[in-house]
Amino acid sequence: MVSSFLLLPMCPEQSSVGIFARVERLRVLMEARRIPPILVTNLINVRYLTGFTGSAGLALFGPRHAILWVDPRYTLQAREQACGVEVIEERRGLLKGTAAWLRKHAVRDLGYEASNLTCAQFQQLSTEAGRTIRLTPAGDLIEELRVVKDRGEIEAMRSAGRVTARVFEDLLKRVKPGVQERDLAAEIEYRMRKRGAEGAAFDTIVASGPRAAHPHARSSSKLLQEEELVILDLGAILNGYAADMTRTVFLGEPSRRVRTLYAAVLKAQREAVQSIQDGVKAGDIDATARRVLAERGLAQHFTHSTGHGVGLEIHERPRLAKGEATRLRAGSVVTVEPGVYLEGFGGIRVEDTVLVGPEGPETLTPASLENWIVS
């Protein structure tokens, strides 16, 4: 079967400048680390380097090559989306076609994404490409590049954050006793789409009363009740990029205990956000949040890391956790989400998506943190 070739120098639906710059950064890193041409099998990384959003595709990048293999289902989509790559429509199977191309062009060394290529795929590629090819694990260098967002990525995340915040603020009047958690979650996701989002970045969490003590509770059929805490964890996707935000509200008049707990979590979150600077260790952000809670005797009730990177995926590098030595870099986007969880009582979490700016943090999910009492 003869494959068809399409040269796509530009991408009509997004800026080609950002993608060309990403590929150039990749090539510089590959040269510095002496990595041979790399086969990209992680679809998120394929999208990052080409703009192609289909569910099947392989890409290869080297000093002189930038190729995207797709099957016939995606030829038209690749023609519309892909940028700066030669698109090959492959009818024999993507790995089989890739291996044939490698043999034809006498490629002797090939890098691959070890964290994504399965054993079966590795074996097939080794067999199909022939005995002379050397397969070299390339590490996570593309994920390293994705840590620092470019201008277009940051603007997409600002938009996703604004939609997320507006949906929460619009929904507050519906958070009341007698409403089902699952109905609220569905309403949140519906409203995000109505405001232009591609969808939810993850399964929306609405957890009330004792269920709020579960950090990753699934929204259930439970009805909201008076005098209980409600955690709402939501995030929209726009242009492929995610936002992540959590707000906790109380139905009725909170007791002194509830007010004290909320104030502690809010202070931990605010101080952690303010500590975000270019060059600061990720672990130091986590330590800031834990220190505030520890001073109030709540450290043992904070059971997860303070945050994580976010972008094309809802969980990316860097991780804001205890002992993490990675230093934040301007252009990175992270969540800051300390929480306190008390079995049988409930939980409180406050989370924002935050850009590491050259002059300090910028909150990308600008929903109020003060309107937490719903009466």
mmCIF file of C-alpha atoms in Angstrom:
data_model
loop_
_atom_site.group_PDB
_atom_site.id
_atom_site.type_symbol
_atom_site.label_atom_id
_atom_site.label_comp_id
_atom_site.label_asym_id
_atom_site.label_seq_id
_atom_site.Cartn_x
_atom_site.Cartn_y
_atom_site.Cartn_z
ATOM 1 C CA MET A 1 0.000 0.000 0.000
ATOM 2 C CA VAL A 2 1.450 3.341 -1.044
ATOM 3 C CA SER A 3 1.243 6.032 1.618
ATOM 4 C CA SER A 4 0.274 9.589 0.769
ATOM 5 C CA PHE A 5 2.378 12.592 1.809
ATOM 6 C CA LEU A 6 1.106 16.022 2.718
ATOM 7 C CA LEU A 7 3.390 18.931 3.623
ATOM 8 C CA LEU A 8 1.747 21.219 6.164
ATOM 9 C CA PRO A 9 3.813 24.349 6.829
ATOM 10 C CA MET A 10 1.089 26.257 8.673
ATOM 11 C CA CYS A 11 -1.775 25.511 11.041
ATOM 12 C CA PRO A 12 -4.897 27.590 10.380
ATOM 13 C CA GLU A 13 -6.606 27.309 13.768
ATOM 14 C CA GLN A 14 -3.704 28.281 16.039
ATOM 15 C CA SER A 15 -0.455 30.203 15.950
ATOM 16 C CA SER A 16 2.316 28.322 14.181
ATOM 17 C CA VAL A 17 4.927 30.401 15.994
ATOM 18 C CA GLY A 18 4.375 28.629 19.314
ATOM 19 C CA ILE A 19 4.629 25.140 17.819
ATOM 20 C CA PHE A 20 7.716 25.952 15.741
ATOM 21 C CA ALA A 21 9.359 27.359 18.878
ATOM 22 C CA ARG A 22 8.505 24.200 20.859
ATOM 23 C CA VAL A 23 10.021 21.952 18.225
ATOM 24 C CA GLU A 24 13.136 24.104 18.067
ATOM 25 C CA ARG A 25 13.494 23.934 21.861
ATOM 26 C CA LEU A 26 13.113 20.160 21.613
ATOM 27 C CA ARG A 27 15.854 19.917 18.993
ATOM 28 C CA VAL A 28 18.228 22.037 21.068
ATOM 29 C CA LEU A 29 17.618 19.799 24.079
ATOM 30 C CA MET A 30 18.067 16.652 21.997
ATOM 31 C CA GLU A 31 21.379 17.905 20.643
ATOM 32 C CA ALA A 32 22.613 18.880 24.115
ATOM 33 C CA ARG A 33 21.766 15.422 25.479
ATOM 34 C CA ARG A 34 22.882 13.576 22.346
ATOM 35 C CA ILE A 35 19.472 12.031 21.820
ATOM 36 C CA PRO A 36 18.798 10.595 18.356
ATOM 37 C CA PRO A 37 15.594 11.324 16.410
ATOM 38 C CA ILE A 38 12.735 10.699 18.795
ATOM 39 C CA LEU A 39 9.500 8.829 18.154
ATOM 40 C CA VAL A 40 6.678 10.540 20.050
ATOM 41 C CA THR A 41 3.864 8.165 21.014
ATOM 42 C CA ASN A 42 2.241 10.101 23.877
ATOM 43 C CA LEU A 43 -0.752 11.790 22.241
ATOM 44 C CA ILE A 44 -0.541 14.771 24.584
ATOM 45 C CA ASN A 45 3.031 15.331 23.428
ATOM 46 C CA VAL A 46 2.009 14.814 19.808
ATOM 47 C CA ARG A 47 -0.551 17.584 20.251
ATOM 48 C CA TYR A 48 1.971 19.831 21.996
ATOM 49 C CA LEU A 49 4.471 19.538 19.128
ATOM 50 C CA THR A 50 2.109 19.444 16.134
ATOM 51 C CA GLY A 51 -1.332 20.777 17.098
ATOM 52 C CA PHE A 52 -2.986 17.505 16.074
ATOM 53 C CA THR A 53 -5.717 16.442 18.529
ATOM 54 C CA GLY A 54 -6.773 13.066 17.133
ATOM 55 C CA SER A 55 -6.829 9.889 19.190
ATOM 56 C CA ALA A 56 -4.333 8.011 16.987
ATOM 57 C CA GLY A 57 -1.041 9.328 15.706
ATOM 58 C CA LEU A 58 2.735 9.002 15.960
ATOM 59 C CA ALA A 59 5.299 11.730 15.376
ATOM 60 C CA LEU A 60 9.027 11.737 14.738
ATOM 61 C CA PHE A 61 11.360 14.664 15.288
ATOM 62 C CA GLY A 62 15.019 14.855 14.365
ATOM 63 C CA PRO A 63 17.500 17.422 13.080
ATOM 64 C CA ARG A 64 16.022 17.250 9.573
ATOM 65 C CA HIS A 65 12.679 15.522 10.050
ATOM 66 C CA ALA A 66 9.273 16.397 11.484
ATOM 67 C CA ILE A 67 6.724 13.753 10.569
ATOM 68 C CA LEU A 68 3.233 12.837 11.729
ATOM 69 C CA TRP A 69 1.731 9.442 10.907
ATOM 70 C CA VAL A 70 -2.069 9.110 11.039
ATOM 71 C CA ASP A 71 -4.521 6.520 9.825
ATOM 72 C CA PRO A 72 -7.159 7.375 7.181
ATOM 73 C CA ARG A 73 -9.715 8.375 9.809
ATOM 74 C CA TYR A 74 -7.625 11.397 10.695
ATOM 75 C CA THR A 75 -6.162 12.569 7.396
ATOM 76 C CA LEU A 76 -8.560 15.500 7.013
ATOM 77 C CA GLN A 77 -8.249 16.456 10.663
ATOM 78 C CA ALA A 78 -4.457 16.392 10.454
ATOM 79 C CA ARG A 79 -4.627 18.509 7.310
ATOM 80 C CA GLU A 80 -6.636 21.115 9.220
ATOM 81 C CA GLN A 81 -4.712 21.040 12.503
ATOM 82 C CA ALA A 82 -1.152 19.865 12.156
ATOM 83 C CA CYS A 83 1.588 22.435 11.905
ATOM 84 C CA GLY A 84 5.155 22.276 10.610
ATOM 85 C CA VAL A 85 5.161 18.519 9.969
ATOM 86 C CA GLU A 86 4.953 16.217 6.981
ATOM 87 C CA VAL A 87 1.774 14.180 7.396
ATOM 88 C CA ILE A 88 1.798 10.566 6.250
ATOM 89 C CA GLU A 89 -1.488 8.734 5.898
ATOM 90 C CA GLU A 90 -0.693 5.197 6.941
ATOM 91 C CA ARG A 91 -3.083 2.324 6.125
ATOM 92 C CA ARG A 92 -0.924 -0.566 7.342
ATOM 93 C CA GLY A 93 -0.864 0.330 11.014
ATOM 94 C CA LEU A 94 1.016 3.242 12.520
ATOM 95 C CA LEU A 95 3.943 1.305 13.985
ATOM 96 C CA LYS A 96 4.289 -0.849 10.892
ATOM 97 C CA GLY A 97 4.319 2.221 8.675
ATOM 98 C CA THR A 98 6.764 4.030 10.944
ATOM 99 C CA ALA A 99 9.100 1.045 10.925
ATOM 100 C CA ALA A 100 8.965 0.884 7.126
ATOM 101 C CA TRP A 101 9.923 4.563 6.946
ATOM 102 C CA LEU A 102 12.834 3.976 9.339
ATOM 103 C CA ARG A 103 14.116 1.099 7.201
ATOM 104 C CA LYS A 104 13.757 3.085 3.986
ATOM 105 C CA HIS A 105 15.715 6.023 5.393
ATOM 106 C CA ALA A 106 18.337 3.784 7.038
ATOM 107 C CA VAL A 107 17.736 5.178 10.515
ATOM 108 C CA ARG A 108 20.127 3.380 12.856
ATOM 109 C CA ASP A 109 19.375 5.146 16.160
ATOM 110 C CA LEU A 110 15.945 6.078 17.467
ATOM 111 C CA GLY A 111 14.862 7.650 20.732
ATOM 112 C CA TYR A 112 11.536 6.714 22.261
ATOM 113 C CA GLU A 113 9.298 7.741 25.172
ATOM 114 C CA ALA A 114 9.998 4.952 27.626
ATOM 115 C CA SER A 115 7.216 6.020 29.974
ATOM 116 C CA ASN A 116 4.606 5.712 27.227
ATOM 117 C CA LEU A 117 5.659 2.976 24.771
ATOM 118 C CA THR A 118 4.293 -0.399 25.877
ATOM 119 C CA CYS A 119 6.390 -3.566 25.875
ATOM 120 C CA ALA A 120 4.314 -4.923 23.011
ATOM 121 C CA GLN A 121 4.823 -1.764 20.966
ATOM 122 C CA PHE A 122 8.533 -1.775 21.726
ATOM 123 C CA GLN A 123 8.816 -5.366 20.555
ATOM 124 C CA GLN A 124 6.804 -4.689 17.395
ATOM 125 C CA LEU A 125 8.882 -1.626 16.535
ATOM 126 C CA SER A 126 12.117 -3.538 17.136
ATOM 127 C CA THR A 127 10.954 -6.412 14.950
ATOM 128 C CA GLU A 128 9.431 -4.334 12.158
ATOM 129 C CA ALA A 129 12.313 -1.846 11.963
ATOM 130 C CA GLY A 130 14.913 -4.563 11.682
ATOM 131 C CA ARG A 131 17.802 -5.802 13.789
ATOM 132 C CA THR A 132 20.140 -2.923 12.984
ATOM 133 C CA ILE A 133 18.167 -0.153 14.686
ATOM 134 C CA ARG A 134 19.155 0.872 18.222
ATOM 135 C CA LEU A 135 16.291 2.047 20.427
ATOM 136 C CA THR A 136 17.319 4.530 23.117
ATOM 137 C CA PRO A 137 15.019 5.716 25.945
ATOM 138 C CA ALA A 138 14.795 9.499 25.644
ATOM 139 C CA GLY A 139 13.505 10.199 29.129
ATOM 140 C CA ASP A 140 10.773 12.757 29.719
ATOM 141 C CA LEU A 141 12.350 15.641 27.849
ATOM 142 C CA ILE A 142 9.063 16.703 26.202
ATOM 143 C CA GLU A 143 7.360 16.820 29.591
ATOM 144 C CA GLU A 144 10.273 18.985 30.735
ATOM 145 C CA LEU A 145 9.569 21.412 27.897
ATOM 146 C CA ARG A 146 5.886 21.517 28.795
ATOM 147 C CA VAL A 147 6.680 22.782 32.302
ATOM 148 C CA VAL A 148 7.174 26.325 30.968
ATOM 149 C CA LYS A 149 4.151 27.602 29.073
ATOM 150 C CA ASP A 150 4.392 29.961 26.114
ATOM 151 C CA ARG A 151 2.234 33.024 25.587
ATOM 152 C CA GLY A 152 -0.540 31.174 23.766
ATOM 153 C CA GLU A 153 -0.729 28.459 26.400
ATOM 154 C CA ILE A 154 -0.910 30.984 29.219
ATOM 155 C CA GLU A 155 -3.697 32.916 27.530
ATOM 156 C CA ALA A 156 -5.668 29.685 27.003
ATOM 157 C CA MET A 157 -5.292 28.916 30.704
ATOM 158 C CA ARG A 158 -6.362 32.418 31.687
ATOM 159 C CA SER A 159 -9.521 31.893 29.640
ATOM 160 C CA ALA A 160 -10.136 28.477 31.194
ATOM 161 C CA GLY A 161 -9.641 29.966 34.655
ATOM 162 C CA ARG A 162 -12.066 32.814 34.010
ATOM 163 C CA VAL A 163 -14.748 30.422 32.790
ATOM 164 C CA THR A 164 -14.233 28.182 35.813
ATOM 165 C CA ALA A 165 -14.539 31.125 38.225
ATOM 166 C CA ARG A 166 -17.628 32.555 36.546
ATOM 167 C CA VAL A 167 -19.406 29.213 36.530
ATOM 168 C CA PHE A 168 -18.776 28.820 40.259
ATOM 169 C CA GLU A 169 -20.053 32.303 41.026
ATOM 170 C CA ASP A 170 -23.139 31.766 38.848
ATOM 171 C CA LEU A 171 -23.837 28.460 40.574
ATOM 172 C CA LEU A 172 -23.618 29.669 44.167
ATOM 173 C CA LYS A 173 -27.324 30.515 44.291
ATOM 174 C CA ARG A 174 -28.144 26.875 43.487
ATOM 175 C CA VAL A 175 -26.026 25.517 46.354
ATOM 176 C CA LYS A 176 -28.706 24.981 48.961
ATOM 177 C CA PRO A 177 -30.264 22.274 51.118
ATOM 178 C CA GLY A 178 -32.187 19.594 49.228
ATOM 179 C CA VAL A 179 -30.058 19.731 46.075
ATOM 180 C CA GLN A 180 -28.335 16.519 45.029
ATOM 181 C CA GLU A 181 -24.537 16.536 44.755
ATOM 182 C CA ARG A 182 -24.667 14.815 41.384
ATOM 183 C CA ASP A 183 -27.141 17.357 40.002
ATOM 184 C CA LEU A 184 -24.881 20.234 41.023
ATOM 185 C CA ALA A 185 -21.888 18.557 39.374
ATOM 186 C CA ALA A 186 -23.864 18.080 36.146
ATOM 187 C CA GLU A 187 -25.013 21.712 36.244
ATOM 188 C CA ILE A 188 -21.430 22.901 36.651
ATOM 189 C CA GLU A 189 -20.271 20.941 33.618
ATOM 190 C CA TYR A 190 -23.254 22.099 31.559
ATOM 191 C CA ARG A 191 -22.576 25.726 32.417
ATOM 192 C CA MET A 192 -18.908 25.400 31.536
ATOM 193 C CA ARG A 193 -19.870 24.240 28.060
ATOM 194 C CA LYS A 194 -22.411 27.029 27.758
ATOM 195 C CA ARG A 195 -19.621 29.495 28.449
ATOM 196 C CA GLY A 196 -17.480 28.065 25.665
ATOM 197 C CA ALA A 197 -15.474 25.324 27.364
ATOM 198 C CA GLU A 198 -14.692 22.110 25.517
ATOM 199 C CA GLY A 199 -15.716 20.282 28.650
ATOM 200 C CA ALA A 200 -14.613 19.548 32.195
ATOM 201 C CA ALA A 201 -10.932 18.962 32.895
ATOM 202 C CA PHE A 202 -11.862 16.145 35.302
ATOM 203 C CA ASP A 203 -14.945 14.669 36.954
ATOM 204 C CA THR A 204 -16.423 17.573 38.896
ATOM 205 C CA ILE A 205 -16.457 16.995 42.645
ATOM 206 C CA VAL A 206 -19.353 18.072 44.839
ATOM 207 C CA ALA A 207 -18.958 16.535 48.299
ATOM 208 C CA SER A 208 -21.041 17.586 51.292
ATOM 209 C CA GLY A 209 -21.153 16.900 55.013
ATOM 210 C CA PRO A 210 -19.058 13.915 56.170
ATOM 211 C CA ARG A 211 -18.338 13.059 52.510
ATOM 212 C CA ALA A 212 -16.279 16.255 52.268
ATOM 213 C CA ALA A 213 -13.670 14.495 54.419
ATOM 214 C CA HIS A 214 -12.744 12.459 51.321
ATOM 215 C CA PRO A 215 -10.291 14.609 49.291
ATOM 216 C CA HIS A 216 -11.266 12.956 45.994
ATOM 217 C CA ALA A 217 -14.873 12.069 46.728
ATOM 218 C CA ARG A 218 -17.109 11.348 43.759
ATOM 219 C CA SER A 219 -20.311 13.348 43.495
ATOM 220 C CA SER A 220 -23.153 11.167 44.763
ATOM 221 C CA SER A 221 -26.909 11.091 45.155
ATOM 222 C CA LYS A 222 -26.600 12.616 48.627
ATOM 223 C CA LEU A 223 -28.705 15.708 49.225
ATOM 224 C CA LEU A 224 -27.087 18.830 50.639
ATOM 225 C CA GLN A 225 -28.249 19.648 54.156
ATOM 226 C CA GLU A 226 -28.289 22.628 56.502
ATOM 227 C CA GLU A 227 -25.266 23.177 58.741
ATOM 228 C CA GLU A 228 -22.727 21.327 56.660
ATOM 229 C CA LEU A 229 -19.652 22.012 54.556
ATOM 230 C CA VAL A 230 -19.703 21.525 50.786
ATOM 231 C CA ILE A 231 -16.532 21.136 48.676
ATOM 232 C CA LEU A 232 -16.817 22.023 44.986
ATOM 233 C CA ASP A 233 -13.811 21.097 42.831
ATOM 234 C CA LEU A 234 -14.163 22.114 39.184
ATOM 235 C CA GLY A 235 -12.174 23.047 36.125
ATOM 236 C CA ALA A 236 -12.866 23.930 32.502
ATOM 237 C CA ILE A 237 -10.862 23.103 29.375
ATOM 238 C CA LEU A 238 -10.401 25.741 26.664
ATOM 239 C CA ASN A 239 -8.244 25.178 23.578
ATOM 240 C CA GLY A 240 -6.975 22.012 25.210
ATOM 241 C CA TYR A 241 -5.753 23.694 28.393
ATOM 242 C CA ALA A 242 -7.182 23.059 31.840
ATOM 243 C CA ALA A 243 -7.970 25.070 34.943
ATOM 244 C CA ASP A 244 -8.439 23.621 38.417
ATOM 245 C CA MET A 245 -10.230 25.361 41.287
ATOM 246 C CA THR A 246 -11.792 24.337 44.588
ATOM 247 C CA ARG A 247 -14.060 26.341 46.838
ATOM 248 C CA THR A 248 -15.638 25.261 50.103
ATOM 249 C CA VAL A 249 -18.935 26.742 51.299
ATOM 250 C CA PHE A 250 -21.027 26.310 54.417
ATOM 251 C CA LEU A 251 -24.811 26.063 54.375
ATOM 252 C CA GLY A 252 -26.224 28.136 57.209
ATOM 253 C CA GLU A 253 -24.482 29.917 60.060
ATOM 254 C CA PRO A 254 -21.042 28.380 60.728
ATOM 255 C CA SER A 255 -19.922 27.581 64.248
ATOM 256 C CA ARG A 256 -16.758 29.003 65.745
ATOM 257 C CA ARG A 257 -15.014 25.703 64.956
ATOM 258 C CA VAL A 258 -15.948 25.861 61.290
ATOM 259 C CA ARG A 259 -14.883 29.511 61.044
ATOM 260 C CA THR A 260 -11.549 28.719 62.671
ATOM 261 C CA LEU A 261 -10.894 25.792 60.323
ATOM 262 C CA TYR A 262 -11.817 27.785 57.245
ATOM 263 C CA ALA A 263 -9.619 30.702 58.305
ATOM 264 C CA ALA A 264 -6.674 28.339 58.823
ATOM 265 C CA VAL A 265 -6.997 26.723 55.377
ATOM 266 C CA LEU A 266 -7.505 30.099 53.708
ATOM 267 C CA LYS A 267 -4.393 31.510 55.392
ATOM 268 C CA ALA A 268 -2.360 28.455 54.378
ATOM 269 C CA GLN A 269 -3.485 28.832 50.788
ATOM 270 C CA ARG A 270 -2.848 32.551 50.593
ATOM 271 C CA GLU A 271 0.609 32.349 52.118
ATOM 272 C CA ALA A 272 1.542 29.458 49.848
ATOM 273 C CA VAL A 273 0.379 31.424 46.786
ATOM 274 C CA GLN A 274 2.353 34.486 47.858
ATOM 275 C CA SER A 275 5.489 32.383 48.280
ATOM 276 C CA ILE A 276 5.425 31.393 44.606
ATOM 277 C CA GLN A 277 8.358 32.996 42.819
ATOM 278 C CA ASP A 278 10.646 32.130 39.923
ATOM 279 C CA GLY A 279 13.453 29.972 41.348
ATOM 280 C CA VAL A 280 11.710 28.902 44.563
ATOM 281 C CA LYS A 281 11.839 25.185 45.356
ATOM 282 C CA ALA A 282 8.524 23.399 44.844
ATOM 283 C CA GLY A 283 8.909 21.795 48.255
ATOM 284 C CA ASP A 284 9.129 25.208 49.899
ATOM 285 C CA ILE A 285 5.622 26.078 48.700
ATOM 286 C CA ASP A 286 4.347 22.888 50.281
ATOM 287 C CA ALA A 287 6.266 23.655 53.473
ATOM 288 C CA THR A 288 4.669 27.106 53.707
ATOM 289 C CA ALA A 289 1.156 25.686 53.617
ATOM 290 C CA ARG A 290 2.009 22.944 56.127
ATOM 291 C CA ARG A 291 3.630 25.392 58.523
ATOM 292 C CA VAL A 292 0.470 27.480 58.737
ATOM 293 C CA LEU A 293 -1.674 24.430 59.437
ATOM 294 C CA ALA A 294 0.848 22.954 61.865
ATOM 295 C CA GLU A 295 0.789 26.162 63.915
ATOM 296 C CA ARG A 296 -2.933 25.525 64.428
ATOM 297 C CA GLY A 297 -2.573 21.834 65.237
ATOM 298 C CA LEU A 298 -4.008 20.732 61.891
ATOM 299 C CA ALA A 299 -0.974 19.300 60.085
ATOM 300 C CA GLN A 300 -2.098 15.686 60.492
ATOM 301 C CA HIS A 301 -5.381 16.493 58.763
ATOM 302 C CA PHE A 302 -3.687 17.752 55.578
ATOM 303 C CA THR A 303 -3.305 14.446 53.741
ATOM 304 C CA HIS A 304 -2.169 15.292 50.215
ATOM 305 C CA SER A 305 0.416 17.449 48.446
ATOM 306 C CA THR A 306 -0.077 21.197 48.212
ATOM 307 C CA GLY A 307 -0.363 21.244 44.436
ATOM 308 C CA HIS A 308 0.692 20.139 40.988
ATOM 309 C CA GLY A 309 1.433 21.480 37.558
ATOM 310 C CA VAL A 310 -1.433 21.867 35.106
ATOM 311 C CA GLY A 311 -1.664 22.479 31.364
ATOM 312 C CA LEU A 312 -2.678 20.123 28.575
ATOM 313 C CA GLU A 313 -3.123 17.587 31.370
ATOM 314 C CA ILE A 314 -4.743 18.237 34.716
ATOM 315 C CA HIS A 315 -1.706 16.768 36.508
ATOM 316 C CA GLU A 316 1.680 17.766 35.143
ATOM 317 C CA ARG A 317 5.085 18.752 36.463
ATOM 318 C CA PRO A 318 6.098 20.244 38.811
ATOM 319 C CA ARG A 319 4.644 18.678 41.951
ATOM 320 C CA LEU A 320 4.350 20.899 45.031
ATOM 321 C CA ALA A 321 5.076 18.307 47.687
ATOM 322 C CA LYS A 322 7.261 17.709 50.696
ATOM 323 C CA GLY A 323 10.952 17.635 49.836
ATOM 324 C CA GLU A 324 10.522 18.423 46.130
ATOM 325 C CA ALA A 325 13.788 20.098 45.069
ATOM 326 C CA THR A 326 12.595 21.196 41.614
ATOM 327 C CA ARG A 327 12.725 24.970 41.313
ATOM 328 C CA LEU A 328 9.723 26.793 39.888
ATOM 329 C CA ARG A 329 10.286 28.636 36.632
ATOM 330 C CA ALA A 330 8.559 31.698 35.259
ATOM 331 C CA GLY A 331 5.871 30.498 32.886
ATOM 332 C CA SER A 332 4.973 27.410 34.901
ATOM 333 C CA VAL A 333 1.384 26.982 36.047
ATOM 334 C CA VAL A 334 0.576 25.148 39.273
ATOM 335 C CA THR A 335 -2.314 24.573 41.636
ATOM 336 C CA VAL A 336 -2.179 25.553 45.296
ATOM 337 C CA GLU A 337 -4.725 23.524 47.260
ATOM 338 C CA PRO A 338 -4.191 22.932 50.972
ATOM 339 C CA GLY A 339 -7.000 21.199 52.795
ATOM 340 C CA VAL A 340 -8.103 19.869 56.161
ATOM 341 C CA TYR A 341 -10.189 16.682 56.403
ATOM 342 C CA LEU A 342 -11.893 15.464 59.571
ATOM 343 C CA GLU A 343 -13.554 12.053 59.538
ATOM 344 C CA GLY A 344 -17.244 12.211 60.408
ATOM 345 C CA PHE A 345 -17.242 16.001 60.279
ATOM 346 C CA GLY A 346 -16.263 17.119 56.776
ATOM 347 C CA GLY A 347 -13.483 18.861 54.951
ATOM 348 C CA ILE A 348 -12.286 22.239 53.730
ATOM 349 C CA ARG A 349 -10.109 22.794 50.665
ATOM 350 C CA VAL A 350 -9.249 26.036 48.896
ATOM 351 C CA GLU A 351 -7.545 25.807 45.507
ATOM 352 C CA ASP A 352 -6.491 28.128 42.709
ATOM 353 C CA THR A 353 -4.563 27.718 39.496
ATOM 354 C CA VAL A 354 -1.562 30.040 39.686
ATOM 355 C CA LEU A 355 0.903 31.281 37.069
ATOM 356 C CA VAL A 356 4.514 31.680 38.134
ATOM 357 C CA GLY A 357 5.028 35.182 36.779
ATOM 358 C CA PRO A 358 8.373 36.939 36.310
ATOM 359 C CA GLU A 359 7.440 39.297 39.136
ATOM 360 C CA GLY A 360 5.358 36.983 41.290
ATOM 361 C CA PRO A 361 2.209 34.836 41.264
ATOM 362 C CA GLU A 362 -0.878 35.479 39.136
ATOM 363 C CA THR A 363 -4.083 33.706 40.133
ATOM 364 C CA LEU A 364 -5.830 32.390 37.019
ATOM 365 C CA THR A 365 -9.049 31.309 38.776
ATOM 366 C CA PRO A 366 -10.320 34.631 40.166
ATOM 367 C CA ALA A 367 -13.418 33.496 42.083
ATOM 368 C CA SER A 368 -13.999 35.109 45.473
ATOM 369 C CA LEU A 369 -12.642 33.353 48.541
ATOM 370 C CA GLU A 370 -14.779 35.396 50.901
ATOM 371 C CA ASN A 371 -18.317 34.384 49.886
ATOM 372 C CA TRP A 372 -18.184 30.981 51.536
ATOM 373 C CA ILE A 373 -21.207 31.279 53.820
ATOM 374 C CA VAL A 374 -24.426 30.397 51.991
ATOM 375 C CA SER A 375 -27.586 31.244 53.878
#
